[in-house]
PDB file of C-alpha atoms in Angstrom:
ATOM      1  CA  MET T   1      12.475   3.508  10.310  1.00  0.00           C
ATOM      2  CA  ASN T   2      11.082   4.036  13.797  1.00  0.00           C
ATOM      3  CA  LEU T   3      10.829   7.794  13.220  1.00  0.00           C
ATOM      4  CA  ALA T   4       8.849   7.248  10.021  1.00  0.00           C
ATOM      5  CA  SER T   5       6.622   4.740  11.802  1.00  0.00           C
ATOM      6  CA  GLY T   6       5.969   7.243  14.579  1.00  0.00           C
ATOM      7  CA  ALA T   7       5.151   9.979  12.071  1.00  0.00           C
ATOM      8  CA  ALA T   8       2.689   7.691  10.294  1.00  0.00           C
ATOM      9  CA  ALA T   9       1.109   6.847  13.662  1.00  0.00           C
ATOM     10  CA  ILE T  10       0.644  10.562  14.366  1.00  0.00           C
ATOM     11  CA  VAL T  11      -1.048  11.049  10.983  1.00  0.00           C
ATOM     12  CA  THR T  12      -3.238   8.027  11.784  1.00  0.00           C
ATOM     13  CA  CYS T  13      -4.370   9.620  15.037  1.00  0.00           C
ATOM     14  CA  LEU T  14      -5.062  12.952  13.343  1.00  0.00           C
ATOM     15  CA  LEU T  15      -7.148  11.227  10.664  1.00  0.00           C
ATOM     16  CA  LEU T  16      -9.045   9.362  13.364  1.00  0.00           C
ATOM     17  CA  LEU T  17      -9.877  12.687  15.002  1.00  0.00           C
ATOM     18  CA  LEU T  18     -10.988  14.027  11.618  1.00  0.00           C
ATOM     19  CA  HIS T  19     -13.228  10.975  11.201  1.00  0.00           C
ATOM     20  CA  LEU T  20     -14.828  11.631  14.585  1.00  0.00           C
ATOM     21  CA  TYR T  21     -15.602  15.160  13.398  1.00  0.00           C
ATOM     22  CA  ARG T  22     -16.705  14.475   9.796  1.00  0.00           C
ATOM     23  CA  ARG T  23     -18.095  10.882  10.048  1.00  0.00           C
ATOM     24  CA  SER T  24     -17.101  10.061   6.459  1.00  0.00           C
ATOM     25  CA  SER T  25     -16.306   6.474   5.606  1.00  0.00           C
ATOM     26  CA  TYR T  26     -13.496   7.371   3.195  1.00  0.00           C
ATOM     27  CA  ILE T  27     -11.622   9.077   6.053  1.00  0.00           C
ATOM     28  CA  LEU T  28     -11.865   5.852   8.026  1.00  0.00           C
ATOM     29  CA  TYR T  29     -10.273   3.976   5.105  1.00  0.00           C
ATOM     30  CA  TRP T  30      -7.520   6.605   4.930  1.00  0.00           C
ATOM     31  CA  THR T  31      -6.977   6.046   8.649  1.00  0.00           C
ATOM     32  CA  ALA T  32      -6.705   2.290   8.081  1.00  0.00           C
ATOM     33  CA  GLY T  33      -4.212   2.900   5.284  1.00  0.00           C
ATOM     34  CA  TRP T  34      -2.017   5.111   7.437  1.00  0.00           C
ATOM     35  CA  ALA T  35      -2.252   2.602  10.297  1.00  0.00           C
ATOM     36  CA  CYS T  36      -1.054  -0.148   7.944  1.00  0.00           C
ATOM     37  CA  LEU T  37       1.780   2.146   6.857  1.00  0.00           C
ATOM     38  CA  ALA T  38       2.797   2.786  10.466  1.00  0.00           C
ATOM     39  CA  LEU T  39       2.806  -0.944  11.222  1.00  0.00           C
ATOM     40  CA  SER T  40       4.683  -1.739   8.023  1.00  0.00           C
ATOM     41  CA  LEU T  41       7.408   0.789   8.772  1.00  0.00           C
ATOM     42  CA  GLY T  42       7.631  -0.560  12.319  1.00  0.00           C
ATOM     43  CA  LEU T  43       8.089  -4.124  11.021  1.00  0.00           C
ATOM     44  CA  ASP T  44      10.504  -3.155   8.250  1.00  0.00           C
ATOM     45  CA  SER T  45      13.613  -5.272   8.427  1.00  0.00           C
ATOM     46  CA  SER T  46      16.056  -2.752   7.061  1.00  0.00           C
ATOM     47  CA  GLY T  47      18.957  -5.063   7.771  1.00  0.00           C
ATOM     48  CA  ARG T  48      17.587  -7.558   5.253  1.00  0.00           C
ATOM     49  CA  GLY T  49      19.371 -10.340   7.078  1.00  0.00           C
ATOM     50  CA  ALA T  50      19.258 -13.982   6.204  1.00  0.00           C
ATOM     51  CA  GLY T  51      16.949 -16.496   7.814  1.00  0.00           C
ATOM     52  CA  THR T  52      13.309 -17.465   7.764  1.00  0.00           C
ATOM     53  CA  PHE T  53      12.336 -15.137  10.619  1.00  0.00           C
ATOM     54  CA  ASN T  54      13.695 -12.067   8.805  1.00  0.00           C
ATOM     55  CA  ALA T  55      12.004 -13.200   5.593  1.00  0.00           C
ATOM     56  CA  LEU T  56       8.651 -13.573   7.402  1.00  0.00           C
ATOM     57  CA  ARG T  57       9.132 -10.169   9.010  1.00  0.00           C
ATOM     58  CA  ALA T  58       9.801  -8.682   5.574  1.00  0.00           C
ATOM     59  CA  ALA T  59       6.727 -10.507   4.257  1.00  0.00           C
ATOM     60  CA  GLY T  60       4.568  -8.941   6.965  1.00  0.00           C
ATOM     61  CA  SER T  61       5.956  -5.507   6.185  1.00  0.00           C
ATOM     62  CA  GLN T  62       5.406  -5.884   2.443  1.00  0.00           C
ATOM     63  CA  PHE T  63       1.894  -7.287   2.952  1.00  0.00           C
ATOM     64  CA  LEU T  64       0.981  -4.240   5.012  1.00  0.00           C
ATOM     65  CA  MET T  65       2.347  -1.973   2.266  1.00  0.00           C
ATOM     66  CA  VAL T  66       0.062  -3.699  -0.252  1.00  0.00           C
ATOM     67  CA  ALA T  67      -2.777  -3.209   2.251  1.00  0.00           C
ATOM     68  CA  VAL T  68      -2.018   0.537   2.247  1.00  0.00           C
ATOM     69  CA  GLY T  69      -2.739   0.693  -1.471  1.00  0.00           C
ATOM     70  CA  LEU T  70      -5.872  -1.413  -1.076  1.00  0.00           C
ATOM     71  CA  CYS T  71      -7.119   0.875   1.720  1.00  0.00           C
ATOM     72  CA  PHE T  72      -6.669   3.942  -0.488  1.00  0.00           C
ATOM     73  CA  LEU T  73      -8.444   2.135  -3.326  1.00  0.00           C
ATOM     74  CA  THR T  74     -11.340   1.341  -0.993  1.00  0.00           C
ATOM     75  CA  ALA T  75     -11.360   4.977   0.159  1.00  0.00           C
ATOM     76  CA  ALA T  76     -11.798   6.111  -3.432  1.00  0.00           C
ATOM     77  CA  ASN T  77     -14.615   3.613  -3.819  1.00  0.00           C
ATOM     78  CA  ALA T  78     -16.278   4.870  -0.626  1.00  0.00           C
ATOM     79  CA  TYR T  79     -16.002   8.497  -1.723  1.00  0.00           C
ATOM     80  CA  ARG T  80     -18.360   8.024  -4.638  1.00  0.00           C
ATOM     81  CA  ARG T  81     -21.230   5.623  -4.105  1.00  0.00           C
ATOM     82  CA  ASP T  82     -21.811   5.221  -7.851  1.00  0.00           C
ATOM     83  CA  SER T  83     -18.161   4.434  -8.507  1.00  0.00           C
ATOM     84  CA  ARG T  84     -17.212   1.770 -11.017  1.00  0.00           C
ATOM     85  CA  VAL T  85     -14.050   0.914  -9.102  1.00  0.00           C
ATOM     86  CA  PRO T  86     -14.119  -2.780  -8.151  1.00  0.00           C
ATOM     87  CA  ARG T  87     -14.376  -3.579  -4.477  1.00  0.00           C
ATOM     88  CA  VAL T  88     -11.503  -5.222  -2.672  1.00  0.00           C
ATOM     89  CA  GLY T  89     -12.636  -8.573  -1.333  1.00  0.00           C
ATOM     90  CA  ALA T  90     -11.390 -10.770   1.471  1.00  0.00           C
ATOM     91  CA  PRO T  91     -10.292 -13.580  -0.886  1.00  0.00           C
ATOM     92  CA  LEU T  92      -7.852 -11.180  -2.566  1.00  0.00           C
ATOM     93  CA  VAL T  93      -6.377 -10.127   0.767  1.00  0.00           C
ATOM     94  CA  VAL T  94      -6.033 -13.754   1.925  1.00  0.00           C
ATOM     95  CA  ALA T  95      -4.383 -14.736  -1.382  1.00  0.00           C
ATOM     96  CA  VAL T  96      -1.851 -11.884  -1.093  1.00  0.00           C
ATOM     97  CA  ALA T  97      -1.062 -12.845   2.513  1.00  0.00           C
ATOM     98  CA  ALA T  98      -0.617 -16.494   1.519  1.00  0.00           C
ATOM     99  CA  TRP T  99       1.717 -15.464  -1.306  1.00  0.00           C
ATOM    100  CA  PHE T 100       3.951 -13.508   1.049  1.00  0.00           C
ATOM    101  CA  VAL T 101       4.160 -16.357   3.570  1.00  0.00           C
ATOM    102  CA  LEU T 102       4.913 -18.862   0.800  1.00  0.00           C
ATOM    103  CA  ALA T 103       7.519 -16.591  -0.791  1.00  0.00           C
ATOM    104  CA  ALA T 104       9.209 -15.954   2.561  1.00  0.00           C
ATOM    105  CA  VAL T 105       9.437 -19.620   3.484  1.00  0.00           C
ATOM    106  CA  ALA T 106      10.272 -20.991   0.035  1.00  0.00           C
ATOM    107  CA  TRP T 107      12.532 -18.348  -1.520  1.00  0.00           C
ATOM    108  CA  GLY T 108      13.505 -15.847   1.160  1.00  0.00           C
ATOM    109  CA  SER T 109      13.731 -12.079   1.444  1.00  0.00           C
ATOM    110  CA  PRO T 110      14.760 -11.054  -2.102  1.00  0.00           C
ATOM    111  CA  VAL T 111      11.617 -12.537  -3.668  1.00  0.00           C
ATOM    112  CA  VAL T 112       9.487 -11.076  -0.871  1.00  0.00           C
ATOM    113  CA  PHE T 113      10.862  -7.580  -1.431  1.00  0.00           C
ATOM    114  CA  VAL T 114      10.641  -7.633  -5.224  1.00  0.00           C
ATOM    115  CA  SER T 115       7.120  -9.063  -5.289  1.00  0.00           C
ATOM    116  CA  GLY T 116       6.102  -6.725  -2.473  1.00  0.00           C
ATOM    117  CA  TYR T 117       7.292  -3.669  -4.374  1.00  0.00           C
ATOM    118  CA  ALA T 118       5.534  -4.911  -7.531  1.00  0.00           C
ATOM    119  CA  LEU T 119       2.210  -5.565  -5.774  1.00  0.00           C
ATOM    120  CA  THR T 120       2.435  -2.302  -3.843  1.00  0.00           C
ATOM    121  CA  ALA T 121       3.108  -0.369  -7.051  1.00  0.00           C
ATOM    122  CA  ASN T 122       0.092  -2.012  -8.678  1.00  0.00           C
ATOM    123  CA  SER T 123      -2.250  -1.308  -5.769  1.00  0.00           C
ATOM    124  CA  LEU T 124      -1.082   2.312  -5.486  1.00  0.00           C
ATOM    125  CA  ALA T 125      -1.388   2.857  -9.247  1.00  0.00           C
ATOM    126  CA  ILE T 126      -4.926   1.448  -9.273  1.00  0.00           C
ATOM    127  CA  ALA T 127      -5.804   3.684  -6.313  1.00  0.00           C
ATOM    128  CA  ALA T 128      -4.335   6.683  -8.178  1.00  0.00           C
ATOM    129  CA  LEU T 129      -6.421   5.777 -11.220  1.00  0.00           C
ATOM    130  CA  ALA T 130      -9.520   5.532  -9.024  1.00  0.00           C
ATOM    131  CA  HIS T 131      -8.812   9.012  -7.657  1.00  0.00           C
ATOM    132  CA  ALA T 132      -8.336  10.278 -11.216  1.00  0.00           C
ATOM    133  CA  THR T 133     -11.774   8.967 -12.180  1.00  0.00           C
ATOM    134  CA  ILE T 134     -13.231  10.857  -9.227  1.00  0.00           C
ATOM    135  CA  LEU T 135     -11.398  13.957 -10.415  1.00  0.00           C
ATOM    136  CA  LEU T 136     -13.080  13.679 -13.807  1.00  0.00           C
ATOM    137  CA  ARG T 137     -16.490  14.066 -12.172  1.00  0.00           C
ATOM    138  CA  VAL T 138     -15.733  16.380  -9.257  1.00  0.00           C
ATOM    139  CA  ARG T 139     -13.115  19.090  -9.501  1.00  0.00           C
ATOM    140  CA  MET T 140     -11.485  18.941  -6.084  1.00  0.00           C
ATOM    141  CA  LEU T 141      -7.918  19.887  -5.269  1.00  0.00           C
ATOM    142  CA  GLY T 142      -7.621  17.284  -2.495  1.00  0.00           C
ATOM    143  CA  VAL T 143      -8.478  14.417  -4.836  1.00  0.00           C
ATOM    144  CA  ALA T 144      -5.884  15.689  -7.332  1.00  0.00           C
ATOM    145  CA  VAL T 145      -3.197  15.916  -4.648  1.00  0.00           C
ATOM    146  CA  VAL T 146      -3.947  12.429  -3.298  1.00  0.00           C
ATOM    147  CA  GLY T 147      -3.970  10.988  -6.837  1.00  0.00           C
ATOM    148  CA  ALA T 148      -0.642  12.642  -7.658  1.00  0.00           C
ATOM    149  CA  ALA T 149       0.921  11.439  -4.405  1.00  0.00           C
ATOM    150  CA  LEU T 150      -0.278   7.886  -5.057  1.00  0.00           C
ATOM    151  CA  THR T 151       1.182   8.042  -8.579  1.00  0.00           C
ATOM    152  CA  VAL T 152       4.564   9.167  -7.243  1.00  0.00           C
ATOM    153  CA  ALA T 153       4.491   6.444  -4.574  1.00  0.00           C
ATOM    154  CA  ALA T 154       3.710   3.826  -7.242  1.00  0.00           C
ATOM    155  CA  ALA T 155       6.622   5.073  -9.365  1.00  0.00           C
ATOM    156  CA  VAL T 156       8.975   4.876  -6.376  1.00  0.00           C
ATOM    157  CA  ASN T 157       7.889   1.284  -5.753  1.00  0.00           C
ATOM    158  CA  VAL T 158       8.570   0.406  -9.403  1.00  0.00           C
ATOM    159  CA  TRP T 159      12.031   1.949  -9.065  1.00  0.00           C
ATOM    160  CA  MET T 160      12.683  -0.020  -5.865  1.00  0.00           C
ATOM    161  CA  MET T 161      11.531  -3.211  -7.552  1.00  0.00           C
ATOM    162  CA  LEU T 162      13.898  -2.713 -10.489  1.00  0.00           C
ATOM    163  CA  SER T 163      16.897  -1.476  -8.508  1.00  0.00           C
ATOM    164  CA  SER T 164      19.357  -3.513  -6.547  1.00  0.00           C
ATOM    165  CA  ALA T 165      18.696  -1.402  -3.434  1.00  0.00           C
ATOM    166  CA  GLY T 166      15.128  -2.655  -3.111  1.00  0.00           C
ATOM    167  CA  GLY T 167      15.730  -6.380  -2.960  1.00  0.00           C
ATOM    168  CA  GLY T 168      19.132  -6.465  -1.398  1.00  0.00           C
ATOM    169  CA  GLY T 169      20.457  -8.109  -4.545  1.00  0.00           C
ATOM    170  CA  SER T 170      20.507  -7.443  -8.239  1.00  0.00           C
ATOM    171  CA  GLY T 171      16.883  -6.430  -8.664  1.00  0.00           C
ATOM    172  CA  VAL T 172      14.168  -8.466 -10.375  1.00  0.00           C
ATOM    173  CA  TRP T 173      16.515 -10.760 -12.292  1.00  0.00           C
ATOM    174  CA  GLY T 174      18.617 -11.609  -9.257  1.00  0.00           C
ATOM    175  CA  ALA T 175      15.620 -12.270  -7.011  1.00  0.00           C
ATOM    176  CA  PHE T 176      13.870 -14.728  -9.285  1.00  0.00           C
ATOM    177  CA  PHE T 177      16.670 -16.071 -11.476  1.00  0.00           C
ATOM    178  CA  GLY T 178      19.715 -15.645  -9.259  1.00  0.00           C
ATOM    179  CA  GLY T 179      20.767 -19.282  -9.488  1.00  0.00           C
ATOM    180  CA  VAL T 180      20.288 -19.547 -13.262  1.00  0.00           C
TER     181      VAL T 180
END
């Protein structure tokens, strides 16, 4: 995943340059989202090994993936000042971070991955919906492309959550009810 992390870092730098040129706040939120993606891919524990350290590393990676969706949601909110999209607050971010730490320590990597994919899918889907509401008011190709890409990314996260490949086990059932 180091190549993907490097590619996301390059996109982050390019968006930062675009922000210096355009001075738009939504570009800054896109930059933050891509920076979270680069960090998440750099932290990704693809080995999915056992142990608390690997579970905490996976928790950090999954938390940053949820932050990607929240950054794109905030970008949609910043694009239109009269938007009805709810703002993302600090208590929500702290609660999500606390969940990932608790899940990593108490239940381990499978629960972290499954809940991470579920929360990431939700945040990306809400961000896609926010971009769709912008598209209803302003006909812009870029907003349509970003909304479609966020929808596809949300669908991929749902697939990863339901598949055995995503959690290193037997999917949702195995992560939460494996001992039952």
